[in-house]
GROMACS .gro file of N, CA and C in nm:
model
  207
    1MET      N    1   2.737  -0.065  -2.420
    1MET     CA    2   2.815  -0.016  -2.308
    1MET      C    3   2.962  -0.012  -2.345
    2SER      N    4   3.027   0.093  -2.310
    2SER     CA    5   3.171   0.097  -2.335
    2SER      C    6   3.244   0.034  -2.218
    3GLN      N    7   3.361  -0.014  -2.245
    3GLN     CA    8   3.439  -0.081  -2.142
    3GLN      C    9   3.477   0.017  -2.031
    4GLY      N   10   3.465  -0.027  -1.906
    4GLY     CA   11   3.500   0.057  -1.793
    4GLY      C   12   3.386   0.144  -1.742
    5VAL      N   13   3.271   0.140  -1.808
    5VAL     CA   14   3.156   0.219  -1.764
    5VAL      C   15   3.050   0.122  -1.711
    6ILE      N   16   3.008   0.144  -1.590
    6ILE     CA   17   2.904   0.060  -1.531
    6ILE      C   18   2.776   0.142  -1.526
    7GLU      N   19   2.673   0.087  -1.586
    7GLU     CA   20   2.544   0.156  -1.585
    7GLU      C   21   2.453   0.089  -1.483
    8ALA      N   22   2.391   0.167  -1.401
    8ALA     CA   23   2.297   0.114  -1.303
    8ALA      C   24   2.163   0.091  -1.371
    9VAL      N   25   2.108  -0.025  -1.348
    9VAL     CA   26   1.976  -0.055  -1.401
    9VAL      C   27   1.878  -0.037  -1.287
   10MET      N   28   1.788   0.056  -1.306
   10MET     CA   29   1.692   0.084  -1.200
   10MET      C   30   1.551   0.073  -1.258
   11SER      N   31   1.462   0.037  -1.173
   11SER     CA   32   1.322   0.037  -1.212
   11SER      C   33   1.244   0.097  -1.096
   12GLY      N   34   1.125   0.137  -1.124
   12GLY     CA   35   1.044   0.196  -1.018
   12GLY      C   36   0.915   0.249  -1.075
   13TRP      N   37   0.852   0.328  -0.998
   13TRP     CA   38   0.725   0.386  -1.038
   13TRP      C   39   0.723   0.529  -0.989
   14GLY      N   40   0.631   0.603  -1.037
   14GLY     CA   41   0.615   0.740  -0.992
   14GLY      C   42   0.473   0.764  -0.945
   15CYS      N   43   0.459   0.834  -0.838
   15CYS     CA   44   0.328   0.867  -0.784
   15CYS      C   45   0.287   1.004  -0.837
   16VAL      N   46   0.165   1.016  -0.881
   16VAL     CA   47   0.117   1.143  -0.934
   16VAL      C   48   0.104   1.249  -0.825
   17HIS      N   49   0.104   1.208  -0.698
   17HIS     CA   50   0.091   1.301  -0.586
   17HIS      C   51   0.227   1.346  -0.533
   18GLU      N   52   0.336   1.294  -0.589
   18GLU     CA   53   0.470   1.330  -0.543
   18GLU      C   54   0.527   1.440  -0.632
   19VAL      N   55   0.564   1.549  -0.570
   19VAL     CA   56   0.629   1.661  -0.640
   19VAL      C   57   0.753   1.698  -0.560
   20ASN      N   58   0.869   1.684  -0.622
   20ASN     CA   59   0.996   1.713  -0.555
   20ASN      C   60   1.010   1.638  -0.424
   21GLU      N   61   0.980   1.509  -0.427
   21GLU     CA   62   0.988   1.419  -0.310
   21GLU      C   63   0.894   1.458  -0.197
   22THR      N   64   0.792   1.539  -0.225
   22THR     CA   65   0.694   1.580  -0.126
   22THR      C   66   0.557   1.532  -0.170
   23CYS      N   67   0.477   1.482  -0.076
   23CYS     CA   68   0.343   1.434  -0.105
   23CYS      C   69   0.245   1.552  -0.104
   24THR      N   70   0.177   1.571  -0.216
   24THR     CA   71   0.079   1.679  -0.223
   24THR      C   72  -0.056   1.636  -0.168
   25ARG      N   73  -0.074   1.507  -0.146
   25ARG     CA   74  -0.201   1.455  -0.094
   25ARG      C   75  -0.205   1.457   0.059
   26VAL      N   76  -0.090   1.439   0.123
   26VAL     CA   77  -0.084   1.430   0.269
   26VAL      C   78  -0.011   1.553   0.324
   27ALA      N   79  -0.074   1.664   0.317
   27ALA     CA   80  -0.029   1.790   0.378
   27ALA      C   81   0.119   1.821   0.357
   28GLY      N   82   0.171   1.794   0.238
   28GLY     CA   83   0.307   1.831   0.207
   28GLY      C   84   0.415   1.754   0.280
   29ARG      N   85   0.384   1.638   0.335
   29ARG     CA   86   0.485   1.557   0.403
   29ARG      C   87   0.576   1.491   0.301
   30PRO      N   88   0.695   1.451   0.343
   30PRO     CA   89   0.783   1.378   0.251
   30PRO      C   90   0.713   1.250   0.202
   31CYS      N   91   0.730   1.221   0.075
   31CYS     CA   92   0.667   1.102   0.018
   31CYS      C   93   0.721   0.976   0.085
   32ASP      N   94   0.632   0.896   0.140
   32ASP     CA   95   0.665   0.769   0.203
   32ASP      C   96   0.556   0.670   0.164
   33PRO      N   97   0.574   0.597   0.052
   33PRO     CA   98   0.468   0.509   0.003
   33PRO      C   99   0.414   0.417   0.112
   34GLY      N  100   0.282   0.418   0.127
   34GLY     CA  101   0.216   0.335   0.226
   34GLY      C  102   0.185   0.405   0.356
   35MET      N  103   0.232   0.529   0.373
   35MET     CA  104   0.202   0.599   0.499
   35MET      C  105   0.052   0.625   0.509
   36LYS      N  106   0.005   0.655   0.628
   36LYS     CA  107  -0.135   0.685   0.649
   36LYS      C  108  -0.176   0.803   0.560
   37GLY      N  109  -0.284   0.784   0.485
   37GLY     CA  110  -0.331   0.887   0.394
   37GLY      C  111  -0.285   0.865   0.251
   38CYS      N  112  -0.186   0.781   0.231
   38CYS     CA  113  -0.134   0.751   0.097
   38CYS      C  114  -0.237   0.671   0.019
   39VAL      N  115  -0.247   0.698  -0.111
   39VAL     CA  116  -0.343   0.625  -0.194
   39VAL      C  117  -0.306   0.477  -0.206
   40LEU      N  118  -0.184   0.441  -0.172
   40LEU     CA  119  -0.142   0.302  -0.179
   40LEU      C  120  -0.169   0.225  -0.050
   41ALA      N  121  -0.193   0.296   0.059
   41ALA     CA  122  -0.213   0.231   0.190
   41ALA      C  123  -0.334   0.138   0.185
   42GLY      N  124  -0.312   0.015   0.226
   42GLY     CA  125  -0.420  -0.083   0.231
   42GLY      C  126  -0.451  -0.149   0.099
   43ARG      N  127  -0.395  -0.102  -0.009
   43ARG     CA  128  -0.421  -0.160  -0.140
   43ARG      C  129  -0.313  -0.257  -0.182
   44PHE      N  130  -0.195  -0.244  -0.123
   44PHE     CA  131  -0.081  -0.326  -0.160
   44PHE      C  132  -0.011  -0.374  -0.035
   45ARG      N  133   0.069  -0.480  -0.048
   45ARG     CA  134   0.151  -0.528   0.063
   45ARG      C  135   0.290  -0.469   0.048
   46PHE      N  136   0.346  -0.422   0.158
   46PHE     CA  137   0.478  -0.364   0.159
   46PHE      C  138   0.575  -0.454   0.233
   47SER      N  139   0.702  -0.444   0.202
   47SER     CA  140   0.802  -0.525   0.273
   47SER      C  141   0.815  -0.480   0.418
   48ASN      N  142   0.779  -0.355   0.446
   48ASN     CA  143   0.779  -0.303   0.583
   48ASN      C  144   0.641  -0.331   0.643
   49ASP      N  145   0.633  -0.425   0.737
   49ASP     CA  146   0.504  -0.465   0.795
   49ASP      C  147   0.432  -0.353   0.868
   50ASP      N  148   0.506  -0.249   0.910
   50ASP     CA  149   0.442  -0.137   0.978
   50ASP      C  150   0.346  -0.062   0.885
   51LYS      N  151   0.367  -0.075   0.755
   51LYS     CA  152   0.283  -0.006   0.658
   51LYS      C  153   0.165  -0.091   0.612
   52ASN      N  154   0.161  -0.217   0.652
   52ASN     CA  155   0.053  -0.306   0.610
   52ASN      C  156  -0.060  -0.304   0.712
   53ARG      N  157  -0.181  -0.309   0.663
   53ARG     CA  158  -0.296  -0.319   0.753
   53ARG      C  159  -0.300  -0.459   0.812
   54PRO      N  160  -0.350  -0.473   0.934
   54PRO     CA  161  -0.362  -0.608   0.990
   54PRO      C  162  -0.462  -0.688   0.907
   55PRO      N  163  -0.442  -0.819   0.898
   55PRO     CA  164  -0.536  -0.900   0.818
   55PRO      C  165  -0.676  -0.893   0.877
   56ARG      N  166  -0.773  -0.895   0.789
   56ARG     CA  167  -0.913  -0.892   0.835
   56ARG      C  168  -0.952  -1.026   0.892
   57LYS      N  169  -1.032  -1.021   0.997
   57LYS     CA  170  -1.085  -1.144   1.053
   57LYS      C  171  -1.201  -1.188   0.965
   58PRO      N  172  -1.215  -1.319   0.942
   58PRO     CA  173  -1.326  -1.364   0.859
   58PRO      C  174  -1.459  -1.332   0.925
   59THR      N  175  -1.553  -1.287   0.846
   59THR     CA  176  -1.685  -1.257   0.901
   59THR      C  177  -1.773  -1.381   0.888
   60VAL      N  178  -1.850  -1.405   0.990
   60VAL     CA  179  -1.940  -1.520   0.991
   60VAL      C  180  -2.078  -1.470   0.951
   61THR      N  181  -2.130  -1.528   0.845
   61THR     CA  182  -2.263  -1.491   0.797
   61THR      C  183  -2.364  -1.579   0.869
   62PRO      N  184  -2.457  -1.518   0.942
   62PRO     CA  185  -2.556  -1.600   1.012
   62PRO      C  186  -2.646  -1.673   0.910
   63THR      N  187  -2.672  -1.796   0.941
   63THR     CA  188  -2.759  -1.876   0.854
   63THR      C  189  -2.898  -1.879   0.915
   64PRO      N  190  -2.999  -1.880   0.830
   64PRO     CA  191  -3.136  -1.886   0.885
   64PRO      C  192  -3.157  -2.017   0.961
   65ASP      N  193  -3.231  -2.006   1.068
   65ASP     CA  194  -3.262  -2.124   1.148
   65ASP      C  195  -3.366  -2.207   1.074
   66THR      N  196  -3.328  -2.324   1.026
   66THR     CA  197  -3.420  -2.408   0.948
   66THR      C  198  -3.488  -2.513   1.035
   67ASP      N  199  -3.460  -2.513   1.164
   67ASP     CA  200  -3.520  -2.611   1.255
   67ASP      C  201  -3.640  -2.550   1.324
   68GLN      N  202  -3.736  -2.503   1.247
   68GLN     CA  203  -3.856  -2.443   1.303
   68GLN      C  204  -3.970  -2.544   1.297
   69ASP      N  205  -4.059  -2.541   1.395
   69ASP     CA  206  -4.174  -2.636   1.399
   69ASP      C  207  -4.292  -2.578   1.326
   0.00000   0.00000   0.00000
């Protein structure tokens, strides 16, 4: 780096369905990771809770009744 020049360090990812900031998977809407229809929805946790699915309730597996005569 030369003195007086500040370089921004950025990291990120790219979605294969995003072309020119538009989602090709969700009817050409602006890309918004986690929106309904997005391949990331439900697979990852987002900092915006509106994009997260509600937690699943635990399922109770019925046990066979072993108290038979």
